Tab-separated table of C-alpha atoms in Angstrom:
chain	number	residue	atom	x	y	z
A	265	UNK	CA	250.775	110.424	174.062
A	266	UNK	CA	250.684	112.503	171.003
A	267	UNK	CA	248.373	115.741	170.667
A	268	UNK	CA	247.527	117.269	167.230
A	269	UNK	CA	244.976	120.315	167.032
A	270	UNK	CA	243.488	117.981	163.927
A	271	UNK	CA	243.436	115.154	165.627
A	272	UNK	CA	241.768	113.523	168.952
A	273	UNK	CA	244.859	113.057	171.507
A	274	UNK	CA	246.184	109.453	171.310
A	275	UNK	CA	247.858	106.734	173.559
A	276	UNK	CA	250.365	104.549	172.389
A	277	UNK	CA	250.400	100.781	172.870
A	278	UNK	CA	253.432	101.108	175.615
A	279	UNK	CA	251.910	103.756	177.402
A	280	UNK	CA	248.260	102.090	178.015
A	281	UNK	CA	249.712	98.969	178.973
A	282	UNK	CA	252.068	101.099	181.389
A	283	UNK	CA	248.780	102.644	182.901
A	284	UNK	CA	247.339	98.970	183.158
A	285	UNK	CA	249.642	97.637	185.118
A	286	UNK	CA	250.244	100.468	187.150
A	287	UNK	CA	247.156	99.947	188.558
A	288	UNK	CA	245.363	103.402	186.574
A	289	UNK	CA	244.168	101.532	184.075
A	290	UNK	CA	241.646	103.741	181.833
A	291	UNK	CA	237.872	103.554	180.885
A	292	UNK	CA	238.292	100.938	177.294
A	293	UNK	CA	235.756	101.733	174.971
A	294	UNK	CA	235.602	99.312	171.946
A	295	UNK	CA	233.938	101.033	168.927
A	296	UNK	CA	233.944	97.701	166.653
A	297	UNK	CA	231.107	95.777	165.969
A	298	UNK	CA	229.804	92.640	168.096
A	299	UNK	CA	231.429	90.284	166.192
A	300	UNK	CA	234.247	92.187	165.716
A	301	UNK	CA	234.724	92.357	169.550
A	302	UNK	CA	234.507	88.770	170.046
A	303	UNK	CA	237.075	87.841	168.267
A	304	UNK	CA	239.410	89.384	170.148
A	305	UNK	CA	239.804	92.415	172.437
A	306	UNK	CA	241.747	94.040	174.979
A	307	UNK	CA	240.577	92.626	178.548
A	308	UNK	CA	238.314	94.866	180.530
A	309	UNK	CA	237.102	96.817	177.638
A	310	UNK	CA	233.354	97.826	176.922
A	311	UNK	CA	231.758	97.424	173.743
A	312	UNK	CA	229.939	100.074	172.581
A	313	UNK	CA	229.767	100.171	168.805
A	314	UNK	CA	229.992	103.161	166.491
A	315	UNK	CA	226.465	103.546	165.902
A	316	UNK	CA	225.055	102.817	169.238
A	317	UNK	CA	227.585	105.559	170.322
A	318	UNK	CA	226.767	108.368	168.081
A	319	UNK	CA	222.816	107.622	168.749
A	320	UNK	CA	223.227	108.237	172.558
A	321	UNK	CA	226.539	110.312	172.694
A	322	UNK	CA	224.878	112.424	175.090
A	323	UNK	CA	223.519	109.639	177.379
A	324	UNK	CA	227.252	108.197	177.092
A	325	UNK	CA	229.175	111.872	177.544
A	326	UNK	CA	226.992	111.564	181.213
A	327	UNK	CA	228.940	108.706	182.180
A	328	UNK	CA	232.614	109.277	180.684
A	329	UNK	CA	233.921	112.330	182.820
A	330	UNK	CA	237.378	112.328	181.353
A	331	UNK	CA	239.365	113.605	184.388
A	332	UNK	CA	242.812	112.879	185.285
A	333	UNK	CA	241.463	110.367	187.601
A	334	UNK	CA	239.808	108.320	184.853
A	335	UNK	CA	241.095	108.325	181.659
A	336	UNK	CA	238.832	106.809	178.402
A	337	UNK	CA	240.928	105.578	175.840
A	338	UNK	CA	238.892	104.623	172.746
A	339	UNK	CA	239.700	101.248	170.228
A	340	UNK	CA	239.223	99.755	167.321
A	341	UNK	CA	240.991	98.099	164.430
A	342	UNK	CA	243.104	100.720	163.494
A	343	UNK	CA	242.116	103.977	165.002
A	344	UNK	CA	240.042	105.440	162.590
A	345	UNK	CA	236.697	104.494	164.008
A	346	UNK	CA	238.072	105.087	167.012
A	347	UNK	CA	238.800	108.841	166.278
A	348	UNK	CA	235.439	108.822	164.806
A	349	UNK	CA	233.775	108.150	168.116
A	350	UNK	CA	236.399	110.739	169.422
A	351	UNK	CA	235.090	113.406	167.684
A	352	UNK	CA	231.626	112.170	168.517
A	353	UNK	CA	232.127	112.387	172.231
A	354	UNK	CA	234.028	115.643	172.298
A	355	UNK	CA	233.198	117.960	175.562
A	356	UNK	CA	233.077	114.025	177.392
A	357	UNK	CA	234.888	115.815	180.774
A	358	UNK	CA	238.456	118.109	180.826
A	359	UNK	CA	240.364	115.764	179.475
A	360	UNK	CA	238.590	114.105	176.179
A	361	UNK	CA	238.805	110.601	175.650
A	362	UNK	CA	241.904	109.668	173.747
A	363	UNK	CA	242.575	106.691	171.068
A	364	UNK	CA	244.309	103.699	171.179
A	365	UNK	CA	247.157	104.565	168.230
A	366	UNK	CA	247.077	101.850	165.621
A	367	UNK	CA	244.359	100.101	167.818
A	368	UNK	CA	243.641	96.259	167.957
A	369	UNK	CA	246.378	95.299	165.251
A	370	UNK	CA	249.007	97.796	166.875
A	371	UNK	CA	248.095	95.601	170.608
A	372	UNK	CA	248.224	92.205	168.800
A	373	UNK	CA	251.497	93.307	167.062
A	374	UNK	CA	252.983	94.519	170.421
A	375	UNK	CA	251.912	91.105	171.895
A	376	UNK	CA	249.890	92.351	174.794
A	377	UNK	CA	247.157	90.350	176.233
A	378	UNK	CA	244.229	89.889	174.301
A	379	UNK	CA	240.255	88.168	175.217
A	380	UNK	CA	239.617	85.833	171.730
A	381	UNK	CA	236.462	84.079	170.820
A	382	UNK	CA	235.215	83.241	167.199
A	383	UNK	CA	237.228	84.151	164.208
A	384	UNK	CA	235.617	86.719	162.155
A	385	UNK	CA	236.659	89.442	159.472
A	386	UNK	CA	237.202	92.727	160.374
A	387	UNK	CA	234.977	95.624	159.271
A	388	UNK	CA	237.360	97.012	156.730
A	389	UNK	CA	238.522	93.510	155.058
A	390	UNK	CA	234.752	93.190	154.423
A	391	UNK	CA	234.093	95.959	152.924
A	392	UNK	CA	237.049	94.939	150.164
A	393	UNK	CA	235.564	92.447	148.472
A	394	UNK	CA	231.819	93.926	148.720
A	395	UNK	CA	233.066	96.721	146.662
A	396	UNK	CA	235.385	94.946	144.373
A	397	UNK	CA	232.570	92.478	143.722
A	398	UNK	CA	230.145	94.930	142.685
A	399	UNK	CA	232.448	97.389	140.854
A	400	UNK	CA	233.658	93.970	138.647
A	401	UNK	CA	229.523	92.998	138.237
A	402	UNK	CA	228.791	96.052	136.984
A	403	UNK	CA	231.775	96.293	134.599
A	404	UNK	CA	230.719	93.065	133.354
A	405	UNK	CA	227.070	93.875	133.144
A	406	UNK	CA	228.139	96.907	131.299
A	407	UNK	CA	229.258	94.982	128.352
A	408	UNK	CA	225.419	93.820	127.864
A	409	UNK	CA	223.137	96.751	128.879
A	410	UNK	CA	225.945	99.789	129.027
A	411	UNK	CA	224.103	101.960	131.693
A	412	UNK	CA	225.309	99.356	134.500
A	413	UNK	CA	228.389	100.985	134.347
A	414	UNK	CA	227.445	103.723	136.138
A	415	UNK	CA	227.300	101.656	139.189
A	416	UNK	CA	230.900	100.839	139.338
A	417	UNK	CA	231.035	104.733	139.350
A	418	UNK	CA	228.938	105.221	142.032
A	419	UNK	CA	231.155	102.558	144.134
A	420	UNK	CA	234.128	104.554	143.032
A	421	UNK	CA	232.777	107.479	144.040
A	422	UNK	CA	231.189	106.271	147.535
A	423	UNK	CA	235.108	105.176	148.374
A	424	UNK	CA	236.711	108.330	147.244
A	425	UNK	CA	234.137	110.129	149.379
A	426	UNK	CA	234.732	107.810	152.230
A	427	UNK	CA	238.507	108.407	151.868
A	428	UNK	CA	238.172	112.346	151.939
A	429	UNK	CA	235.339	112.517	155.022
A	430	UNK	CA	236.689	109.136	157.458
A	431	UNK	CA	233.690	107.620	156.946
A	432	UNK	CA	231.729	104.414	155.086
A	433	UNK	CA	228.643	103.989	154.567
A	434	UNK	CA	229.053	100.340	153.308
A	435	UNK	CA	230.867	99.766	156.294
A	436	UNK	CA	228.086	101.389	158.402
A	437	UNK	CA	225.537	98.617	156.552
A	438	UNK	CA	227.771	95.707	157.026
A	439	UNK	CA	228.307	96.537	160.307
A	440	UNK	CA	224.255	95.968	160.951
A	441	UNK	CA	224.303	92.211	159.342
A	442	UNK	CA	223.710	89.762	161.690
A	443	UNK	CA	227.296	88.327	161.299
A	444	UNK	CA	228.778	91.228	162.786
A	445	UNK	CA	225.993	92.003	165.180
A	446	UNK	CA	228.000	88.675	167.306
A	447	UNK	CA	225.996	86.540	169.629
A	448	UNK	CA	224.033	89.565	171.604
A	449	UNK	CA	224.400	93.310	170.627
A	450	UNK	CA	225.171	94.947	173.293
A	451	UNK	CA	222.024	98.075	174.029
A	452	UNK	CA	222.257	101.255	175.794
A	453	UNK	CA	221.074	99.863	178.830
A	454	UNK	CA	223.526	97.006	179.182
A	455	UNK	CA	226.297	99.569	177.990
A	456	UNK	CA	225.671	101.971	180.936
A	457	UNK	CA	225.031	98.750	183.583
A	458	UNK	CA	228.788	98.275	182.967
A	459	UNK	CA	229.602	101.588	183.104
A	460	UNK	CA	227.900	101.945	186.316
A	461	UNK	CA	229.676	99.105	187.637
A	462	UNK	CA	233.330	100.446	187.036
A	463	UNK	CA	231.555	103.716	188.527
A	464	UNK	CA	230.632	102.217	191.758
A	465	UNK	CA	233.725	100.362	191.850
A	466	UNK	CA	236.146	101.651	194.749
């Protein structure tokens, strides 16, 4: 586990699994999307997406006490959404919920065991060609009615902000199509049913 005054505390592939099979195995919160989480995730894990999270952080915080006893490790793709919903869900018990370092393609790499359903793209890989596509339109564009080249600035500008703040807001509106969304979006109420279960668990 590495701690950084910067940075949410994080938990390295070796060291969840170790906690797994030792029989503490933490709270797994999946910040992907839907369809992002049924492709494949860690087993046991609850999906709560970004957005859902940050809407009810405080219902959520309730529920996630963050004591030695029960540790909440945080995932996603990479860890950067992950220390998103970190930050997010700071003053969530003593501890603070920590994040999965490298997150779903670190556990895939490391071989661990993984739950896989339908094949979709991940969050980021969409959000590639999106851009790309409209920066290269508006380029293109430009060379009929000039003033559409300010749009491939804008784009440029949206992804240098994104870089410098950790966030995207064209990943934020893909992550709302219905082809992330997955087969049922999980809601706050379902969310904190299976929190309550682990809860209630002995």
């Amino acid at each position: 586990m590495t701690i950084r005054s910067d940075t949410p505390a994080t938990l390295d592939v070796a060291a969840l699994r170790h906690l797994m099979d030792s029989g503490s195995a933490p709270r797994l919160i999946d910040v992907r999307t839907p369809g992002e989480f049924e492709t494949a995730h860690v087993p046991g894990s609850v999906n709560v997406p970004l957005d859902l999270l940050r809407e009810h952080r405080e219902r959520l915080r309730t529920h996630l006490d963050g004591s030695e006893r029960e540790q909440v490790v945080l995932v996603c793709r990479s860890g950067q959404r992950a220390a998103q919903a970190a930050a997010a869900l700071a003053g969530a018990g003593p501890v603070g919920p920590r994040v999965l370092e490298g997150g779903i393609l670190a556990w895939q790499g490391a071989g661990a065991p993984l739950r896989t359903g339908r094949a979709r793209w991940e969050l980021e890989r969409q959000v590639r060609p999106v851009a790309g596509s409209l920066v290269l339109t508006s380029i293109l564009a430009g060379t009929l009615f000039p003033p559409a080249k300010w749009l491939a600035a804008a784009i440029g500008g949206g992804l240098t902000f994104a870089a410098l703040s950790n966030t995207c807001a064209m990943g934020m509106l893909l992550a709302k199509l219905p082809y992330n969304r997955g087969p049922r979006r999980p809601d706050l109420k379902a969310v904190l049913s299976r929190l309550a279960q682990r809860e209630t668990t002995p």
